[in-house]
């Protein structure tokens, strides 16, 4: 069309005279001139429409290209989100596995403590029988331990963080019974005998670390565990408030401190009923 427009344009200006000159009358000249102008106008309209159509086509192509880019971006974002979700799922699975593993270890540790407590019960029975064979037993028996109820000094300087009696481990949903108290204290802090007595055990004990047991007569005993350094040995006599050891964290699950028990005829008693208030 553009070529034809150029040709007609040239014809209109250069060949118009020739076309009109070949006419045999003025009417024919007028008709030919009108025909040429109509053809030229028609082709100009076509050219204009083609330009508009070309612009529309370009606009559509631009829209399609933009939509294609958006689609690619969406696909890439979708892949990214899928990867993120996969990683999160993997993290959750790992976390769940860790929690289950820790729970299993925690429950196993609590069961181990129960077993150790049972073993201590059996050891206390055996030691009480053995204690009666000591020559010093008569002197120890003269002491009236019951008169010290509510008057005993705390065996170490620190803060009580776990108390005597039944408790529930909320993390693992396990119930247990604590036969003594945990006293949080600095490593190396001196540990004192709560009353006069005789050392009947001074060594390592499974689940309790280094441990000392003192017999006070009348079947009363005090137990000191998680010790770092033992200053007394089996058979030694001790006096009230005498230093017998230092604080450590041997066998402890709560860090440095002292685990303390009081027993009568092998049965555990609440130490807080025997210690001075404050």
Short mmCIF file of the C-alpha atoms (twelve columns), coordinates in Angstrom:
data_MODEL
# 
_entry.id   MODEL 
# 
loop_
_atom_site.group_PDB 
_atom_site.id 
_atom_site.type_symbol 
_atom_site.label_atom_id 
_atom_site.label_alt_id 
_atom_site.label_comp_id 
_atom_site.label_asym_id 
_atom_site.label_seq_id 
_atom_site.Cartn_x 
_atom_site.Cartn_y 
_atom_site.Cartn_z 
_atom_site.pdbx_PDB_model_num 
ATOM 1   C CA . UNK A 1   0.000   0.000   0.000   1 
ATOM 2   C CA . UNK A 2   2.771   2.396   0.893   1 
ATOM 3   C CA . UNK A 3   4.381   1.781   -2.498  1 
ATOM 4   C CA . UNK A 4   1.110   2.367   -4.165  1 
ATOM 5   C CA . UNK A 5   0.589   5.560   -2.215  1 
ATOM 6   C CA . UNK A 6   3.998   6.778   -3.295  1 
ATOM 7   C CA . UNK A 7   3.206   5.865   -6.882  1 
ATOM 8   C CA . UNK A 8   -0.181  7.531   -6.716  1 
ATOM 9   C CA . UNK A 9   1.371   10.563  -5.068  1 
ATOM 10  C CA . UNK A 10  3.831   10.827  -7.929  1 
ATOM 11  C CA . UNK A 11  1.054   10.138  -10.361 1 
ATOM 12  C CA . UNK A 12  -1.067  12.747  -8.707  1 
ATOM 13  C CA . UNK A 13  1.545   15.421  -9.206  1 
ATOM 14  C CA . UNK A 14  3.551   14.216  -12.197 1 
ATOM 15  C CA . UNK A 15  1.128   12.045  -14.115 1 
ATOM 16  C CA . UNK A 16  -2.006  13.939  -13.308 1 
ATOM 17  C CA . UNK A 17  -1.575  16.128  -16.360 1 
ATOM 18  C CA . UNK A 18  -1.042  13.075  -18.579 1 
ATOM 19  C CA . UNK A 19  -4.104  11.287  -17.169 1 
ATOM 20  C CA . UNK A 20  -6.257  14.355  -17.444 1 
ATOM 21  C CA . UNK A 21  -4.854  15.304  -20.838 1 
ATOM 22  C CA . UNK A 22  -5.923  11.985  -22.297 1 
ATOM 23  C CA . UNK A 23  -9.509  12.723  -21.352 1 
ATOM 24  C CA . UNK A 24  -11.787 13.604  -24.244 1 
ATOM 25  C CA . UNK A 25  -14.023 16.021  -22.311 1 
ATOM 26  C CA . UNK A 26  -14.088 18.214  -19.222 1 
ATOM 27  C CA . UNK A 27  -16.570 15.864  -17.613 1 
ATOM 28  C CA . UNK A 28  -14.222 12.919  -18.104 1 
ATOM 29  C CA . UNK A 29  -11.381 15.047  -16.709 1 
ATOM 30  C CA . UNK A 30  -13.470 15.789  -13.656 1 
ATOM 31  C CA . UNK A 31  -14.390 12.097  -13.232 1 
ATOM 32  C CA . UNK A 32  -10.787 10.960  -13.551 1 
ATOM 33  C CA . UNK A 33  -9.600  13.558  -11.045 1 
ATOM 34  C CA . UNK A 34  -12.271 12.511  -8.550  1 
ATOM 35  C CA . UNK A 35  -11.411 8.842   -9.073  1 
ATOM 36  C CA . UNK A 36  -7.728  9.491   -8.438  1 
ATOM 37  C CA . UNK A 37  -8.516  11.434  -5.283  1 
ATOM 38  C CA . UNK A 38  -10.846 8.681   -4.018  1 
ATOM 39  C CA . UNK A 39  -8.227  5.990   -4.664  1 
ATOM 40  C CA . UNK A 40  -5.597  8.053   -2.904  1 
ATOM 41  C CA . UNK A 41  -7.933  8.773   0.045   1 
ATOM 42  C CA . UNK A 42  -8.914  5.094   0.278   1 
ATOM 43  C CA . UNK A 43  -5.302  3.990   0.336   1 
ATOM 44  C CA . UNK A 44  -4.455  6.657   2.900   1 
ATOM 45  C CA . UNK A 45  -7.266  5.321   5.120   1 
ATOM 46  C CA . UNK A 46  -5.903  1.795   4.709   1 
ATOM 47  C CA . UNK A 47  -2.402  2.970   5.558   1 
ATOM 48  C CA . UNK A 48  -3.715  4.776   8.638   1 
ATOM 49  C CA . UNK A 49  -5.639  1.659   9.742   1 
ATOM 50  C CA . UNK A 50  -2.574  -0.499  9.183   1 
ATOM 51  C CA . UNK A 51  -0.515  1.851   11.343  1 
ATOM 52  C CA . UNK A 52  -3.187  1.702   14.052  1 
ATOM 53  C CA . UNK A 53  -3.369  -2.102  13.788  1 
ATOM 54  C CA . UNK A 54  0.407   -2.288  13.964  1 
ATOM 55  C CA . UNK A 55  0.353   -0.129  17.110  1 
ATOM 56  C CA . UNK A 56  -2.369  -2.332  18.626  1 
ATOM 57  C CA . UNK A 57  -0.390  -5.455  17.738  1 
ATOM 58  C CA . UNK A 58  2.734   -3.988  19.317  1 
ATOM 59  C CA . UNK A 59  0.724   -3.128  22.425  1 
ATOM 60  C CA . UNK A 60  -0.658  -6.676  22.581  1 
ATOM 61  C CA . UNK A 61  2.846   -8.095  22.154  1 
ATOM 62  C CA . UNK A 62  4.091   -5.850  24.948  1 
ATOM 63  C CA . UNK A 63  1.229   -7.024  27.182  1 
ATOM 64  C CA . UNK A 64  1.977   -10.661 26.322  1 
ATOM 65  C CA . UNK A 65  5.681   -10.163 27.036  1 
ATOM 66  C CA . UNK A 66  4.872   -8.519  30.365  1 
ATOM 67  C CA . UNK A 67  2.478   -11.329 31.233  1 
ATOM 68  C CA . UNK A 68  5.162   -13.838 30.273  1 
ATOM 69  C CA . UNK A 69  7.661   -12.077 32.538  1 
ATOM 70  C CA . UNK A 70  5.094   -11.989 35.352  1 
ATOM 71  C CA . UNK A 71  4.435   -15.693 34.845  1 
ATOM 72  C CA . UNK A 72  8.165   -16.442 35.008  1 
ATOM 73  C CA . UNK A 73  8.484   -14.302 38.147  1 
ATOM 74  C CA . UNK A 74  5.497   -16.049 39.729  1 
ATOM 75  C CA . UNK A 75  6.941   -19.456 38.865  1 
ATOM 76  C CA . UNK A 76  10.292  -18.464 40.370  1 
ATOM 77  C CA . UNK A 77  8.569   -17.113 43.494  1 
ATOM 78  C CA . UNK A 78  6.514   -20.310 43.741  1 
ATOM 79  C CA . UNK A 79  9.675   -22.432 43.498  1 
ATOM 80  C CA . UNK A 80  11.291  -20.216 46.144  1 
ATOM 81  C CA . UNK A 81  8.302   -20.615 48.485  1 
ATOM 82  C CA . UNK A 82  8.270   -24.381 47.908  1 
ATOM 83  C CA . UNK A 83  11.969  -24.530 48.815  1 
ATOM 84  C CA . UNK A 84  11.342  -22.408 51.926  1 
ATOM 85  C CA . UNK A 85  8.461   -24.673 52.963  1 
ATOM 86  C CA . UNK A 86  10.642  -27.734 52.371  1 
ATOM 87  C CA . UNK A 87  13.383  -26.254 54.553  1 
ATOM 88  C CA . UNK A 88  10.859  -25.322 57.256  1 
ATOM 89  C CA . UNK A 89  9.411   -28.832 57.128  1 
ATOM 90  C CA . UNK A 90  12.913  -30.261 57.420  1 
ATOM 91  C CA . UNK A 91  13.661  -27.955 60.375  1 
ATOM 92  C CA . UNK A 92  10.397  -28.926 62.090  1 
ATOM 93  C CA . UNK A 93  11.134  -32.601 61.540  1 
ATOM 94  C CA . UNK A 94  14.639  -32.164 62.960  1 
ATOM 95  C CA . UNK A 95  13.290  -30.140 65.901  1 
ATOM 96  C CA . UNK A 96  10.657  -32.784 66.611  1 
ATOM 97  C CA . UNK A 97  13.326  -35.486 66.441  1 
ATOM 98  C CA . UNK A 98  15.527  -33.463 68.819  1 
ATOM 99  C CA . UNK A 99  12.612  -32.949 71.222  1 
ATOM 100 C CA . UNK A 100 11.759  -36.641 71.135  1 
ATOM 101 C CA . UNK A 101 15.421  -37.503 71.651  1 
ATOM 102 C CA . UNK A 102 15.731  -35.056 74.566  1 
ATOM 103 C CA . UNK A 103 12.487  -36.366 76.015  1 
ATOM 104 C CA . UNK A 104 13.791  -39.923 75.797  1 
ATOM 105 C CA . UNK A 105 17.071  -38.866 77.406  1 
ATOM 106 C CA . UNK A 106 15.220  -36.852 80.053  1 
ATOM 107 C CA . UNK A 107 12.901  -39.724 80.909  1 
ATOM 108 C CA . UNK A 108 15.895  -42.067 80.968  1 
ATOM 109 C CA . UNK A 109 17.704  -39.663 83.321  1 
ATOM 110 C CA . UNK A 110 14.673  -39.494 85.635  1 
ATOM 111 C CA . UNK A 111 14.391  -43.283 85.615  1 
ATOM 112 C CA . UNK A 112 18.103  -43.448 86.385  1 
ATOM 113 C CA . UNK A 113 17.544  -41.130 89.368  1 
ATOM 114 C CA . UNK A 114 14.742  -43.392 90.586  1 
ATOM 115 C CA . UNK A 115 17.023  -46.407 90.299  1 
ATOM 116 C CA . UNK A 116 19.828  -44.558 92.090  1 
ATOM 117 C CA . UNK A 117 17.410  -43.570 94.870  1 
ATOM 118 C CA . UNK A 118 16.349  -47.205 95.238  1 
ATOM 119 C CA . UNK A 119 19.991  -48.272 95.347  1 
ATOM 120 C CA . UNK A 120 20.631  -45.642 98.029  1 
ATOM 121 C CA . UNK A 121 17.735  -47.064 100.055 1 
ATOM 122 C CA . UNK A 122 19.327  -50.506 99.914  1 
ATOM 123 C CA . UNK A 123 22.748  -49.078 100.759 1 
ATOM 124 C CA . UNK A 124 21.320  -47.199 103.752 1 
ATOM 125 C CA . UNK A 125 19.827  -50.430 105.095 1 
ATOM 126 C CA . UNK A 126 23.149  -52.212 104.742 1 
ATOM 127 C CA . UNK A 127 25.057  -49.302 106.292 1 
ATOM 128 C CA . UNK A 128 22.675  -49.074 109.253 1 
ATOM 129 C CA . UNK A 129 23.411  -52.703 110.045 1 
ATOM 130 C CA . UNK A 130 27.131  -52.119 109.607 1 
ATOM 131 C CA . UNK A 131 26.979  -48.939 111.720 1 
ATOM 132 C CA . UNK A 132 25.776  -50.870 114.752 1 
ATOM 133 C CA . UNK A 133 29.048  -52.802 114.705 1 
ATOM 134 C CA . UNK A 134 31.183  -49.653 115.160 1 
ATOM 135 C CA . UNK A 135 32.750  -49.247 118.604 1 
ATOM 136 C CA . UNK A 136 31.849  -45.540 118.617 1 
ATOM 137 C CA . UNK A 137 28.143  -46.318 118.307 1 
ATOM 138 C CA . UNK A 138 27.442  -46.116 122.058 1 
ATOM 139 C CA . UNK A 139 28.829  -42.584 122.270 1 
ATOM 140 C CA . UNK A 140 26.781  -41.510 119.251 1 
ATOM 141 C CA . UNK A 141 23.623  -42.981 120.743 1 
ATOM 142 C CA . UNK A 142 23.883  -40.706 123.760 1 
ATOM 143 C CA . UNK A 143 23.086  -37.742 121.546 1 
ATOM 144 C CA . UNK A 144 19.392  -36.857 121.318 1 
ATOM 145 C CA . UNK A 145 19.048  -35.928 117.631 1 
ATOM 146 C CA . UNK A 146 15.305  -35.305 117.890 1 
ATOM 147 C CA . UNK A 147 15.964  -32.313 120.159 1 
ATOM 148 C CA . UNK A 148 17.557  -30.524 117.189 1 
ATOM 149 C CA . UNK A 149 14.365  -30.504 115.100 1 
ATOM 150 C CA . UNK A 150 13.955  -27.005 113.650 1 
ATOM 151 C CA . UNK A 151 17.363  -25.954 115.013 1 
ATOM 152 C CA . UNK A 152 19.837  -27.429 112.509 1 
ATOM 153 C CA . UNK A 153 21.937  -25.024 110.473 1 
ATOM 154 C CA . UNK A 154 21.715  -25.298 106.697 1 
ATOM 155 C CA . UNK A 155 24.678  -27.464 105.590 1 
ATOM 156 C CA . UNK A 156 25.911  -25.017 102.948 1 
ATOM 157 C CA . UNK A 157 25.555  -21.351 102.111 1 
ATOM 158 C CA . UNK A 158 23.217  -21.164 99.137  1 
ATOM 159 C CA . UNK A 159 19.636  -21.129 97.862  1 
ATOM 160 C CA . UNK A 160 17.196  -24.027 97.988  1 
ATOM 161 C CA . UNK A 161 15.997  -24.662 94.423  1 
ATOM 162 C CA . UNK A 162 14.331  -28.094 94.722  1 
ATOM 163 C CA . UNK A 163 12.131  -29.225 97.581  1 
ATOM 164 C CA . UNK A 164 11.302  -32.480 99.339  1 
ATOM 165 C CA . UNK A 165 8.277   -34.480 98.216  1 
ATOM 166 C CA . UNK A 166 6.410   -35.487 95.069  1 
ATOM 167 C CA . UNK A 167 6.906   -33.408 91.947  1 
ATOM 168 C CA . UNK A 168 6.092   -33.494 88.257  1 
ATOM 169 C CA . UNK A 169 8.573   -32.824 85.502  1 
ATOM 170 C CA . UNK A 170 6.450   -30.588 83.250  1 
ATOM 171 C CA . UNK A 171 8.884   -30.851 80.347  1 
ATOM 172 C CA . UNK A 172 8.617   -34.631 80.113  1 
ATOM 173 C CA . UNK A 173 5.298   -35.077 81.960  1 
ATOM 174 C CA . UNK A 174 6.863   -37.527 84.413  1 
ATOM 175 C CA . UNK A 175 6.044   -37.806 88.134  1 
ATOM 176 C CA . UNK A 176 8.689   -38.573 90.742  1 
ATOM 177 C CA . UNK A 177 9.459   -38.190 94.443  1 
ATOM 178 C CA . UNK A 178 12.395  -36.164 95.778  1 
ATOM 179 C CA . UNK A 179 13.802  -37.554 99.029  1 
ATOM 180 C CA . UNK A 180 15.754  -34.409 99.871  1 
ATOM 181 C CA . UNK A 181 16.458  -30.852 98.771  1 
ATOM 182 C CA . UNK A 182 18.809  -29.263 96.227  1 
ATOM 183 C CA . UNK A 183 20.758  -26.245 97.467  1 
ATOM 184 C CA . UNK A 184 22.301  -24.109 94.729  1 
ATOM 185 C CA . UNK A 185 25.806  -23.069 95.807  1 
ATOM 186 C CA . UNK A 186 29.120  -22.013 94.300  1 
ATOM 187 C CA . UNK A 187 31.687  -24.649 93.512  1 
ATOM 188 C CA . UNK A 188 34.183  -24.975 96.364  1 
ATOM 189 C CA . UNK A 189 31.767  -23.648 98.999  1 
ATOM 190 C CA . UNK A 190 32.335  -25.481 102.341 1 
ATOM 191 C CA . UNK A 191 29.800  -28.112 103.427 1 
ATOM 192 C CA . UNK A 192 29.106  -28.518 107.158 1 
ATOM 193 C CA . UNK A 193 27.872  -31.463 109.216 1 
ATOM 194 C CA . UNK A 194 24.426  -30.562 110.545 1 
ATOM 195 C CA . UNK A 195 25.057  -32.437 113.809 1 
ATOM 196 C CA . UNK A 196 27.573  -34.605 115.661 1 
ATOM 197 C CA . UNK A 197 27.960  -38.037 114.174 1 
ATOM 198 C CA . UNK A 198 30.022  -40.749 112.555 1 
ATOM 199 C CA . UNK A 199 30.951  -40.951 108.866 1 
ATOM 200 C CA . UNK A 200 29.636  -44.294 107.597 1 
ATOM 201 C CA . UNK A 201 30.033  -43.563 103.873 1 
ATOM 202 C CA . UNK A 202 32.445  -41.293 101.998 1 
ATOM 203 C CA . UNK A 203 32.879  -42.179 98.346  1 
ATOM 204 C CA . UNK A 204 31.346  -42.068 94.884  1 
ATOM 205 C CA . UNK A 205 27.739  -43.229 94.486  1 
ATOM 206 C CA . UNK A 206 25.977  -43.726 91.159  1 
ATOM 207 C CA . UNK A 207 23.578  -40.878 90.407  1 
ATOM 208 C CA . UNK A 208 24.777  -38.801 93.369  1 
ATOM 209 C CA . UNK A 209 28.463  -38.289 92.627  1 
ATOM 210 C CA . UNK A 210 30.751  -37.955 95.634  1 
ATOM 211 C CA . UNK A 211 28.632  -38.542 98.718  1 
ATOM 212 C CA . UNK A 212 28.951  -38.538 102.511 1 
ATOM 213 C CA . UNK A 213 26.539  -40.211 104.930 1 
ATOM 214 C CA . UNK A 214 26.673  -39.367 108.635 1 
ATOM 215 C CA . UNK A 215 25.044  -41.477 111.350 1 
ATOM 216 C CA . UNK A 216 23.758  -39.355 114.236 1 
ATOM 217 C CA . UNK A 217 22.437  -42.103 116.489 1 
ATOM 218 C CA . UNK A 218 18.857  -43.213 117.181 1 
ATOM 219 C CA . UNK A 219 18.762  -44.340 113.506 1 
ATOM 220 C CA . UNK A 220 19.019  -40.762 112.217 1 
ATOM 221 C CA . UNK A 221 21.222  -40.103 109.186 1 
ATOM 222 C CA . UNK A 222 22.166  -37.121 107.027 1 
ATOM 223 C CA . UNK A 223 23.184  -37.447 103.363 1 
ATOM 224 C CA . UNK A 224 25.353  -34.979 101.405 1 
ATOM 225 C CA . UNK A 225 25.804  -35.459 97.629  1 
ATOM 226 C CA . UNK A 226 27.316  -33.854 94.475  1 
ATOM 227 C CA . UNK A 227 30.456  -33.136 96.500  1 
ATOM 228 C CA . UNK A 228 33.674  -32.014 94.843  1 
ATOM 229 C CA . UNK A 229 36.270  -32.682 97.556  1 
ATOM 230 C CA . UNK A 230 35.805  -35.121 100.426 1 
ATOM 231 C CA . UNK A 231 37.551  -34.087 103.660 1 
ATOM 232 C CA . UNK A 232 36.359  -37.016 105.769 1 
ATOM 233 C CA . UNK A 233 36.612  -40.767 105.371 1 
ATOM 234 C CA . UNK A 234 34.536  -43.665 106.593 1 
ATOM 235 C CA . UNK A 235 34.890  -44.092 110.368 1 
ATOM 236 C CA . UNK A 236 35.702  -40.440 111.123 1 
ATOM 237 C CA . UNK A 237 33.794  -38.727 113.934 1 
ATOM 238 C CA . UNK A 238 32.513  -35.229 113.185 1 
ATOM 239 C CA . UNK A 239 31.070  -32.434 115.254 1 
ATOM 240 C CA . UNK A 240 28.139  -30.135 114.542 1 
ATOM 241 C CA . UNK A 241 29.013  -27.426 111.948 1 
ATOM 242 C CA . UNK A 242 32.372  -29.049 111.147 1 
ATOM 243 C CA . UNK A 243 33.504  -28.736 107.503 1 
ATOM 244 C CA . UNK A 244 33.316  -32.164 105.880 1 
ATOM 245 C CA . UNK A 245 33.595  -31.380 102.139 1 
ATOM 246 C CA . UNK A 246 33.215  -28.762 99.385  1 
ATOM 247 C CA . UNK A 247 30.478  -28.155 96.831  1 
ATOM 248 C CA . UNK A 248 30.815  -29.589 93.327  1 
ATOM 249 C CA . UNK A 249 28.535  -30.836 90.576  1 
ATOM 250 C CA . UNK A 250 29.446  -34.540 90.484  1 
ATOM 251 C CA . UNK A 251 26.370  -36.494 89.407  1 
ATOM 252 C CA . UNK A 252 24.297  -33.301 89.345  1 
ATOM 253 C CA . UNK A 253 21.742  -32.362 86.686  1 
ATOM 254 C CA . UNK A 254 21.334  -28.776 87.929  1 
ATOM 255 C CA . UNK A 255 24.921  -27.540 88.115  1 
ATOM 256 C CA . UNK A 256 27.028  -26.921 91.200  1 
ATOM 257 C CA . UNK A 257 25.251  -27.345 94.508  1 
ATOM 258 C CA . UNK A 258 24.506  -29.724 97.361  1 
ATOM 259 C CA . UNK A 259 21.872  -32.431 97.497  1 
ATOM 260 C CA . UNK A 260 20.869  -32.977 101.141 1 
ATOM 261 C CA . UNK A 261 18.736  -35.639 102.833 1 
ATOM 262 C CA . UNK A 262 17.704  -36.539 106.369 1 
ATOM 263 C CA . UNK A 263 16.572  -40.088 107.165 1 
ATOM 264 C CA . UNK A 264 15.178  -41.971 110.129 1 
ATOM 265 C CA . UNK A 265 15.157  -45.771 110.051 1 
ATOM 266 C CA . UNK A 266 15.986  -45.467 106.354 1 
ATOM 267 C CA . UNK A 267 12.892  -43.363 105.599 1 
ATOM 268 C CA . UNK A 268 13.458  -39.885 104.156 1 
ATOM 269 C CA . UNK A 269 12.216  -36.840 106.091 1 
ATOM 270 C CA . UNK A 270 11.551  -33.273 104.973 1 
ATOM 271 C CA . UNK A 271 14.796  -31.388 105.760 1 
ATOM 272 C CA . UNK A 272 12.944  -28.067 105.982 1 
ATOM 273 C CA . UNK A 273 11.188  -29.296 109.126 1 
ATOM 274 C CA . UNK A 274 14.597  -29.752 110.755 1 
ATOM 275 C CA . UNK A 275 16.529  -26.720 109.486 1 
ATOM 276 C CA . UNK A 276 16.372  -23.285 111.070 1 
ATOM 277 C CA . UNK A 277 13.975  -20.913 109.354 1 
ATOM 278 C CA . UNK A 278 15.622  -18.204 107.285 1 
# 
